Amino acid sequence: MKQALKDLASWKVLEKHHQDMKSQSIKDLFSIDPDRGSKLNINAEGIYFDFAKHRIKGTTIELLLQLASERGFEAKRDAMFRGEKINTTENRSVLHTALRSPKNVEIFVDNHNIVPDIHEVLDKMAVFANKIRNGVWKGHTGHDIKNIVNIGIGGSDLGPVMAYEALKYFSQRNLTFRFVSNVDGSDFAEAVQDLNPDETLFIVASKTFTTLETMTNAQTARKWLLEKLGNESAVSKHFAALSTNEKEVAKFGIDTNNMFGFWDWVGGRYSMTSAIGLSTMIAIGPEKYHEMLSGFHAMDEHFRSAPLKQNIPVIMGLLTVWYNNFFDAQTQAVLPYENYLKRFPAYLQQLTMESNGKMVTLDGEKVTYETSPIYWGEPGTNGQHSFYQLIHQGTKIIPCDFIGFKKSLNQLPPHQDYLIANMIAQGEALAFGKTAEEVKMEGTDPNLVPHKVFDGNRPSSTFFLDQLNPSNLGKLVAMYEHSVFVQGVIWDVNPFDQMGVELGKVLAQKIIKDLLEPEISLQHDSSTNALIQFYKAI
Ligand code: G6Q
């Protein structure tokens, strides 16, 4: 019988330890050990991870590591890498890490080595991507393809959008990339309004190839294309599919030669290194795409083999548990000081919250503790002029992840120095604040002193890298993927299913019927019925 989280010996010790720690400020901790800045950090895989500005001391890390060990973390991690069916509710392996493993490795699912299959798809993607990039692939009317429109949603959209934005600097600039996800027709209409169908390729990205939003957008795209190009045979020159469902792809009319497959052991939100990455590969080219995969792989290996104390995703994941479960932090901010990472927080919202936003354990028992915090964020300096107020002086504790790079991709002095000065200053201000004495010393009107005090003691991590490039993007994404895994192990939830998105989908199907049939008798609650009637009223 598995022990409940709160009954674990390490948990109980952590509870006591928290009582001690809650009365010590970050400032106190730095006074006790002025050198902690050079101790509480990990410098690995080109990432300098500073976690000194946290409400922890060495013992905290020791205890959190004991917790991980009591939870059987290492065995669970290794089971994931080996391809065991750790997604128990769906009876699936979880092998996004295999997608970036080198050719010479063997990884088995149901006695079949999947690595050659992965590389076959990668090679096929490379051929296709190069044809588009070099203008060898022609549209139905003989034009080069200049516009790539990815149609997908959730895991089939957020990774591609984020990666395109993040790596735009490396993208082929004569190609235009658009991403359509929402079933709101305006998303499609705006995406194509200035595009010429002769020069446009649609990539329909859908693991299942049955998702309402994606299929509706794909049908609209097909209509839009055929209105201009007239001939059904145009579809094979202007549509590609990324999917696990060959039957549905063929039914849609997409030539299965233009289909790039993946497998049920790749979860949607873990799929950006599967065929779902085709738009990324077209944008940055196969070589750079492989650099991105190498970055992912380097972080996978770090997670798999670095001692836990020196393991970035392990420490990150455990710190999240520390604030979430002991300090009752409800949210976690992700604040990139790199404009190209503007969609990174949105990407992480799905990765983290769809994974660990769960209320039952793997055995189906209701949890008696908090699971995933709410992740949110925006590029840093913009946030400083809006919501940072609450992080500095509000009543909530919001651990922050700052992400920055030493070198900018665009050399425009003095921008980079200003940007990084701001990032470092925010971590310092959050941790150390400003006392009433300090405010008074500035000659502040006594009535305003309380308004100008910063309590400090607000925790943050800083992730500092050399420069944003495909490899470093891969490392950052894998780092968060694995920290989510660590959290899932502690909370004993399944980070790899997403049953919580189902109910709304089923009800929407019912309501679609209610909206379309004029005489139908509505069977919902009175509020829902009224909303439907309001919509239908002429
Ligand atoms: C991700 C989820 C979900 C999924 C979308 C799109 O982990 O499963 O976001 O990616 O619902 O699904 P399809 O790729 O099957 O269209």
XYZ file of C-alpha atoms and ligand atoms in Angstrom:
554
model
C 0.000 0.000 0.000
C 1.452 3.317 -1.127
C 1.994 5.853 1.657
C 0.053 9.085 1.373
C 2.225 12.127 0.693
C 1.501 13.780 4.008
C 2.359 10.605 5.921
C 5.877 10.413 4.549
C 8.600 10.958 7.133
C 10.308 13.586 4.964
C 7.045 15.472 4.527
C 6.577 15.696 8.270
C 10.121 16.948 8.737
C 9.559 19.465 5.950
C 6.468 20.747 7.733
C 8.535 21.414 10.844
C 11.334 22.877 8.802
C 8.867 25.215 7.163
C 7.868 26.547 10.586
C 11.511 27.578 11.080
C 11.992 28.908 7.604
C 8.883 31.016 7.478
C 10.272 33.331 10.135
C 13.573 33.827 8.328
C 13.780 36.321 5.539
C 15.936 36.023 2.460
C 17.865 38.987 3.839
C 18.501 37.085 7.110
C 19.670 34.084 5.136
C 22.178 36.222 3.259
C 23.396 37.773 6.539
C 23.914 34.331 8.049
C 25.764 33.124 4.971
C 26.935 36.074 2.866
C 28.405 33.660 0.373
C 25.217 31.753 -0.382
C 25.044 33.358 -3.819
C 28.045 31.352 -4.890
C 26.718 28.152 -3.334
C 23.062 27.930 -4.226
C 23.418 27.667 -7.955
C 23.944 25.061 -10.636
C 25.955 25.736 -13.742
C 25.251 22.950 -16.206
C 24.531 22.492 -19.896
C 25.201 26.172 -20.505
C 22.559 27.265 -17.998
C 23.518 29.168 -14.896
C 20.656 28.543 -12.485
C 20.769 30.827 -9.481
C 18.475 29.743 -6.656
C 20.062 31.656 -3.805
C 17.190 34.151 -3.589
C 14.812 31.564 -2.224
C 13.438 30.996 1.239
C 15.571 27.933 1.659
C 18.844 26.824 3.099
C 20.986 23.772 2.444
C 18.801 21.668 4.764
C 15.711 22.551 2.758
C 17.244 21.076 -0.362
C 18.376 17.986 1.563
C 14.875 17.442 2.887
C 13.218 18.001 -0.472
C 15.615 15.486 -1.980
C 14.664 13.015 0.737
C 11.059 13.594 -0.195
C 11.868 12.839 -3.829
C 13.664 9.709 -2.772
C 10.782 8.561 -0.557
C 8.530 9.060 -3.562
C 10.789 6.755 -5.619
C 11.699 9.573 -7.983
C 14.776 8.034 -9.600
C 13.095 4.737 -10.385
C 10.127 6.599 -11.889
C 12.326 8.832 -14.006
C 14.251 5.834 -15.291
C 11.007 4.007 -16.045
C 9.921 6.934 -18.213
C 13.182 6.942 -20.177
C 12.980 3.153 -20.611
C 9.544 3.420 -22.163
C 7.518 1.785 -19.418
C 3.823 2.564 -19.602
C 3.881 5.208 -16.915
C 0.850 6.979 -18.388
C -1.256 4.424 -16.571
C -4.678 5.904 -17.216
C -4.109 5.622 -20.962
C -1.787 2.607 -20.774
C 0.906 4.397 -22.774
C 4.623 4.911 -22.675
C 5.834 8.492 -22.335
C 8.721 8.898 -24.717
C 9.057 12.480 -25.892
C 12.694 12.064 -24.809
C 13.129 9.385 -27.494
C 12.193 11.951 -30.159
C 15.525 13.648 -29.649
C 17.743 10.680 -29.021
C 20.622 9.959 -31.399
C 20.287 7.300 -34.083
C 22.511 4.745 -32.367
C 20.338 4.431 -29.255
C 17.747 1.676 -28.886
C 14.455 2.326 -27.135
C 11.753 -0.302 -27.135
C 7.989 0.015 -27.028
C 6.200 -3.344 -27.078
C 9.454 -5.024 -28.154
C 9.884 -2.692 -31.108
C 12.852 -0.325 -31.378
C 11.288 3.061 -32.070
C 14.458 5.044 -32.767
C 14.727 4.126 -36.488
C 11.050 5.113 -36.943
C 11.741 8.497 -35.360
C 14.698 9.162 -37.620
C 12.810 8.038 -40.692
C 10.199 10.710 -40.025
C 12.867 13.323 -39.257
C 14.585 12.547 -42.552
C 11.326 12.732 -44.465
C 10.564 16.072 -42.790
C 14.004 17.354 -43.801
C 13.472 16.464 -47.454
C 10.095 18.177 -47.461
C 11.335 21.232 -45.539
C 14.244 21.689 -47.922
C 11.969 21.454 -50.932
C 9.821 24.267 -49.550
C 12.818 26.343 -48.473
C 14.574 25.970 -51.825
C 11.497 26.573 -53.948
C 11.634 23.049 -55.387
C 8.141 22.292 -54.121
C 5.699 24.078 -56.390
C 2.068 24.860 -55.762
C -0.695 23.636 -58.072
C -0.235 26.577 -60.435
C 3.547 26.309 -60.483
C 4.258 29.044 -57.924
C 6.808 28.677 -55.135
C 5.361 28.223 -51.682
C 5.870 31.419 -49.713
C 3.335 31.086 -46.912
C 3.061 28.300 -44.385
C -0.097 28.141 -42.292
C -0.061 25.692 -39.389
C -3.566 24.639 -38.402
C -3.693 22.948 -35.009
C -4.689 23.608 -31.417
C -3.326 22.972 -27.930
C -0.260 20.774 -28.162
C -0.427 20.933 -31.945
C -0.219 24.718 -31.925
C 1.465 26.151 -28.840
C 4.847 24.484 -29.440
C 5.025 25.469 -33.131
C 3.976 29.087 -32.422
C 6.332 29.442 -29.499
C 9.260 27.895 -31.383
C 8.642 30.014 -34.483
C 8.587 33.205 -32.438
C 11.566 32.141 -30.336
C 13.683 31.226 -33.365
C 12.436 33.853 -35.792
C 15.930 35.307 -35.952
C 17.088 32.048 -37.556
C 14.119 31.704 -39.882
C 14.135 31.971 -43.649
C 12.791 35.460 -44.126
C 11.200 35.069 -47.531
C 8.716 32.653 -45.979
C 5.692 33.799 -44.016
C 4.408 31.696 -41.118
C 0.925 31.893 -39.661
C -0.754 29.790 -36.997
C -4.482 29.169 -36.861
C -5.897 27.494 -33.778
C -9.172 29.032 -32.656
C -12.489 27.754 -34.013
C -13.486 31.424 -34.158
C -13.530 32.024 -37.917
C -11.775 35.345 -37.420
C -8.572 33.491 -36.616
C -8.549 31.851 -40.033
C -9.857 34.916 -41.862
C -7.129 37.176 -40.474
C -4.398 34.594 -40.999
C -5.054 34.302 -44.727
C -6.498 37.696 -45.620
C -3.315 38.885 -47.350
C -2.167 35.498 -48.627
C -2.305 34.180 -52.145
C -3.600 30.569 -52.287
C -1.202 29.770 -55.150
C 1.704 30.285 -52.761
C 0.223 28.879 -49.556
C 0.827 25.562 -47.834
C -1.445 24.415 -45.024
C 0.005 22.089 -42.443
C -2.813 20.357 -40.608
C -1.338 19.371 -37.265
C -3.509 17.020 -35.283
C -2.489 13.893 -33.438
C -5.997 12.463 -33.595
C -7.142 14.258 -36.752
C -10.602 14.509 -35.226
C -10.314 17.697 -33.157
C -13.309 19.950 -33.844
C -11.393 23.227 -34.063
C -8.641 21.892 -36.293
C -10.910 19.956 -38.607
C -13.236 22.943 -38.983
C -10.305 25.228 -39.808
C -8.837 22.636 -42.170
C -12.130 22.345 -44.070
C -12.359 26.121 -44.308
C -8.786 26.230 -45.578
C -9.612 23.666 -48.204
C -12.637 25.674 -49.352
C -10.578 28.885 -49.431
C -7.931 27.189 -51.527
C -10.293 25.501 -53.946
C -12.355 28.626 -54.494
C -9.294 30.106 -56.144
C -7.535 27.061 -57.528
C -10.699 25.276 -58.580
C -9.334 21.804 -58.851
C -9.436 19.092 -56.129
C -6.009 17.899 -57.220
C -4.587 21.179 -55.843
C -5.039 19.781 -52.318
C -2.048 17.460 -52.640
C 0.259 20.391 -53.443
C -1.057 22.663 -50.721
C -1.765 20.431 -47.743
C 0.451 18.391 -45.463
C -0.662 16.515 -42.357
C 1.052 15.805 -39.050
C -0.808 13.047 -37.333
C -0.946 9.574 -35.873
C -4.166 8.836 -37.749
C -3.419 7.874 -41.336
C -7.002 6.788 -42.025
C -8.498 10.166 -41.168
C -5.760 12.003 -43.067
C -6.577 10.022 -46.214
C -10.304 10.581 -45.658
C -9.715 14.321 -45.562
C -8.086 14.032 -48.992
C -4.516 14.763 -47.997
C -1.974 12.717 -49.928
C -0.457 10.393 -47.324
C 2.931 10.989 -48.959
C 2.618 14.430 -47.395
C 1.811 12.967 -44.017
C 4.379 12.956 -41.227
C 3.579 10.511 -38.494
C 4.113 10.225 -34.791
C 2.952 7.861 -32.115
C 0.627 7.496 -29.160
C 3.571 7.683 -26.744
C 3.996 11.372 -27.598
C 1.592 13.515 -25.575
C 0.224 16.604 -27.342
C 1.948 19.099 -25.047
C 5.173 17.118 -25.290
C 5.073 16.935 -29.078
C 7.044 19.913 -30.367
C 9.992 17.669 -31.238
C 7.779 15.188 -33.115
C 6.453 15.752 -36.646
C 4.459 18.575 -35.031
C 7.709 20.537 -35.398
C 7.481 20.578 -39.217
C 6.698 24.314 -39.399
C 9.703 24.957 -37.130
C 11.903 22.865 -39.394
C 10.702 24.700 -42.495
C 11.360 28.017 -40.755
C 14.875 27.374 -39.473
C 16.007 24.510 -41.707
C 16.847 20.912 -40.822
C 20.337 21.692 -39.562
C 19.231 24.210 -36.993
C 16.261 21.991 -36.120
C 18.714 19.220 -35.273
C 20.640 21.685 -33.121
C 17.398 22.273 -31.244
C 16.929 18.516 -30.816
C 20.500 18.249 -29.503
C 19.702 20.917 -26.917
C 16.650 18.946 -25.795
C 18.737 15.800 -25.661
C 21.494 17.449 -23.629
C 18.931 18.452 -21.011
C 17.322 14.994 -21.106
C 20.714 13.467 -20.356
C 21.390 15.988 -17.621
C 18.047 15.143 -16.031
C 18.704 11.459 -16.376
C 22.245 11.373 -15.031
C 23.264 14.469 -13.052
C 23.403 13.950 -9.278
C 20.085 15.149 -7.901
C 21.663 17.998 -5.980
C 23.177 19.287 -9.220
C 20.164 18.515 -11.344
C 18.430 21.647 -12.636
C 14.928 20.251 -13.316
C 14.987 18.334 -10.033
C 15.788 21.401 -7.955
C 13.303 23.506 -9.932
C 10.509 20.986 -9.492
C 11.191 20.615 -5.773
C 11.247 24.373 -5.235
C 7.825 24.564 -6.827
C 6.583 21.930 -4.398
C 8.160 23.856 -1.505
C 6.257 27.053 -2.279
C 3.090 25.393 -3.514
C 2.625 23.046 -0.600
C 4.340 24.731 2.328
C 4.021 28.458 1.624
C 0.626 28.098 -0.114
C 1.843 29.954 -3.200
C -0.944 29.756 -5.738
C 0.958 30.865 -8.786
C 4.366 30.845 -10.416
C 5.488 33.627 -12.757
C 7.745 33.008 -15.755
C 9.431 36.206 -16.886
C 11.706 35.973 -19.909
C 14.006 38.933 -20.493
C 14.197 38.079 -24.155
C 11.578 39.383 -26.513
C 11.753 36.370 -28.805
C 10.447 34.289 -25.890
C 7.194 36.206 -25.759
C 5.079 33.074 -26.281
C 7.117 30.957 -23.885
C 4.880 31.585 -20.846
C 1.773 30.638 -22.872
C 3.501 27.460 -23.991
C 4.447 26.647 -20.400
C 0.898 27.198 -19.200
C -0.235 24.166 -21.121
C 2.833 22.121 -20.315
C 2.563 22.692 -16.583
C -1.135 23.082 -15.886
C -2.511 20.471 -18.269
C 0.059 18.080 -16.859
C -0.271 18.569 -13.125
C -3.659 20.250 -12.765
C -5.044 17.043 -11.286
C -7.083 16.207 -8.206
C -6.603 12.475 -7.890
C -3.523 10.330 -7.413
C -2.423 7.631 -9.814
C -4.583 5.234 -7.783
C -7.599 7.467 -8.166
C -7.606 8.713 -4.575
C -8.563 12.338 -4.022
C -5.440 14.329 -3.132
C -5.321 16.069 0.243
C -2.823 18.711 -0.855
C -2.425 21.281 -3.574
C -1.210 20.190 -7.006
C -0.022 22.408 -9.881
C 0.287 26.112 -9.280
C -1.017 28.493 -11.929
C 1.777 29.450 -14.300
C 1.649 32.793 -15.987
C 3.951 35.477 -17.323
C 4.982 37.923 -19.966
C 8.300 39.229 -21.206
C 9.970 40.851 -18.239
C 10.393 44.547 -18.875
C 6.833 44.892 -20.132
C 5.592 43.211 -16.986
C 7.613 45.617 -14.850
C 5.340 48.411 -16.017
C 2.195 46.514 -15.213
C 1.742 43.498 -12.926
C 5.119 43.569 -11.136
C 3.514 46.011 -8.692
C 1.588 43.105 -7.183
C 4.644 40.861 -7.106
C 6.600 43.528 -5.179
C 3.994 44.967 -2.859
C 0.897 42.797 -3.102
C -0.202 40.322 -0.467
C 0.564 37.173 -2.419
C 3.707 35.166 -2.622
C 4.629 34.635 -6.274
C 7.864 32.772 -6.962
C 9.352 34.113 -10.180
C 11.523 32.520 -12.846
C 13.685 35.103 -14.591
C 15.184 33.936 -17.874
C 17.907 35.955 -19.554
C 20.736 35.730 -22.065
C 24.163 37.330 -21.958
C 24.190 38.254 -25.623
C 21.411 39.698 -27.681
C 20.784 38.442 -31.182
C 20.424 42.029 -32.283
C 23.399 44.199 -31.373
C 21.839 47.543 -30.622
C 23.711 49.086 -27.725
C 22.693 49.994 -25.083
C 19.535 47.849 -25.204
C 21.021 44.604 -23.939
C 22.744 46.152 -20.913
C 19.537 47.950 -19.987
C 17.514 44.774 -20.403
C 19.767 42.608 -18.265
C 20.256 45.312 -15.640
C 16.488 45.321 -15.260
C 16.290 41.563 -14.891
C 18.993 41.425 -12.238
C 17.551 44.440 -10.433
C 14.119 42.840 -10.178
C 15.453 39.729 -8.462
C 17.422 41.889 -6.057
C 14.486 44.177 -5.313
C 12.141 41.249 -4.743
C 14.530 39.537 -2.359
C 15.814 42.479 -0.346
C 13.137 45.149 -0.711
C 13.460 48.541 0.930
C 12.859 49.220 4.615
C 10.968 52.129 6.142
C 14.309 53.482 7.414
C 15.727 53.479 3.941
C 12.644 55.214 2.604
C 12.802 57.847 5.369
C 16.476 58.473 4.672
C 15.460 59.598 1.210
C 13.519 62.456 2.798
C 10.149 60.947 1.897
C 6.993 62.598 3.219
C 6.241 60.552 6.407
C 2.685 59.906 5.174
C 4.063 58.181 2.123
C 6.620 56.012 3.870
C 4.385 52.926 4.242
C 3.445 53.167 0.578
C 7.059 53.162 -0.469
C 8.211 50.255 1.660
C 9.095 47.011 -0.089
C 8.992 44.085 2.319
C 11.263 42.031 0.101
C 11.557 38.347 0.978
C 9.985 37.456 -2.362
C 11.613 34.442 -3.968
C 12.971 34.117 -7.467
C 15.154 31.894 -9.607
C 17.315 33.241 -12.402
C 18.229 31.200 -15.459
C 21.066 32.791 -17.352
C 22.286 31.495 -20.706
C 24.706 32.690 -23.328
C 22.421 33.519 -26.233
C 19.057 32.427 -27.511
C 19.585 29.831 -30.223
C 17.892 26.560 -31.224
C 19.973 24.473 -28.850
C 19.340 26.713 -25.859
C 15.626 26.833 -26.620
C 15.616 23.026 -26.584
C 17.381 22.986 -23.233
C 14.922 25.432 -21.696
C 11.850 23.555 -22.872
C 13.213 20.178 -21.738
C 14.159 21.740 -18.407
C 10.539 22.714 -17.754
C 9.221 19.398 -19.097
C 11.313 17.533 -16.582
C 10.559 19.853 -13.702
C 6.874 19.106 -14.368
C 7.708 15.406 -14.151
C 9.394 15.908 -10.773
C 6.325 17.708 -9.452
C 4.069 14.946 -10.749
C 6.112 12.326 -8.909
C 5.844 14.215 -5.622
C 2.112 14.792 -5.989
C 1.615 11.238 -7.275
C -0.522 12.406 -10.187
C -0.386 11.437 -13.851
C 1.152 14.370 -15.760
C 0.463 12.702 -19.075
C -3.298 12.545 -19.428
C -5.803 15.407 -19.717
C -9.224 14.026 -18.915
C -10.253 17.462 -17.651
C -10.623 18.842 -21.160
C -13.139 16.199 -22.208
C -16.375 17.255 -20.506
C -16.513 20.662 -22.181
C -15.919 19.054 -25.584
C -18.800 16.605 -25.119
C -21.183 19.309 -23.929
C -20.190 21.576 -26.839
C -21.219 18.826 -29.281
C -24.650 18.693 -27.628
C -24.994 22.454 -27.689
C -23.982 22.637 -31.346
C -27.097 20.510 -32.040
C -29.200 22.777 -29.816
C -28.026 25.812 -31.748
C -28.556 24.336 -35.176
C -31.961 22.714 -34.726
C -34.686 25.372 -34.601
C -37.350 23.357 -32.734
C -35.272 21.361 -30.276
C -36.425 21.235 -26.650
C -33.577 22.375 -24.427
C -32.603 19.981 -21.662
C -29.978 21.953 -19.751
C -30.193 23.925 -16.516
C -32.143 27.181 -16.693
C -29.042 29.361 -17.038
C -27.615 27.334 -19.906
C -31.013 27.168 -21.607
C -31.344 30.953 -21.344
C -27.942 31.505 -22.925
C -28.835 29.228 -25.817
C -32.179 30.999 -26.270
C -30.460 34.398 -26.202
C -28.085 33.277 -28.955
C -30.856 31.853 -31.087
C -33.221 34.810 -30.729
C -33.378 36.846 -33.914
C -2.162 18.102 -25.113
C -3.571 17.877 -25.267
C -4.257 18.806 -26.247
C -4.117 18.402 -27.696
C -5.137 19.171 -28.528
C -5.027 18.885 -30.001
O -1.429 17.463 -24.392
O -3.786 16.551 -25.554
O -3.865 20.138 -26.110
O -2.819 18.630 -28.133
O -6.417 18.885 -28.069
O -5.221 17.541 -30.245
P -4.948 16.927 -31.648
O -3.491 17.084 -31.939
O -5.353 15.497 -31.578
O -5.750 17.729 -32.636
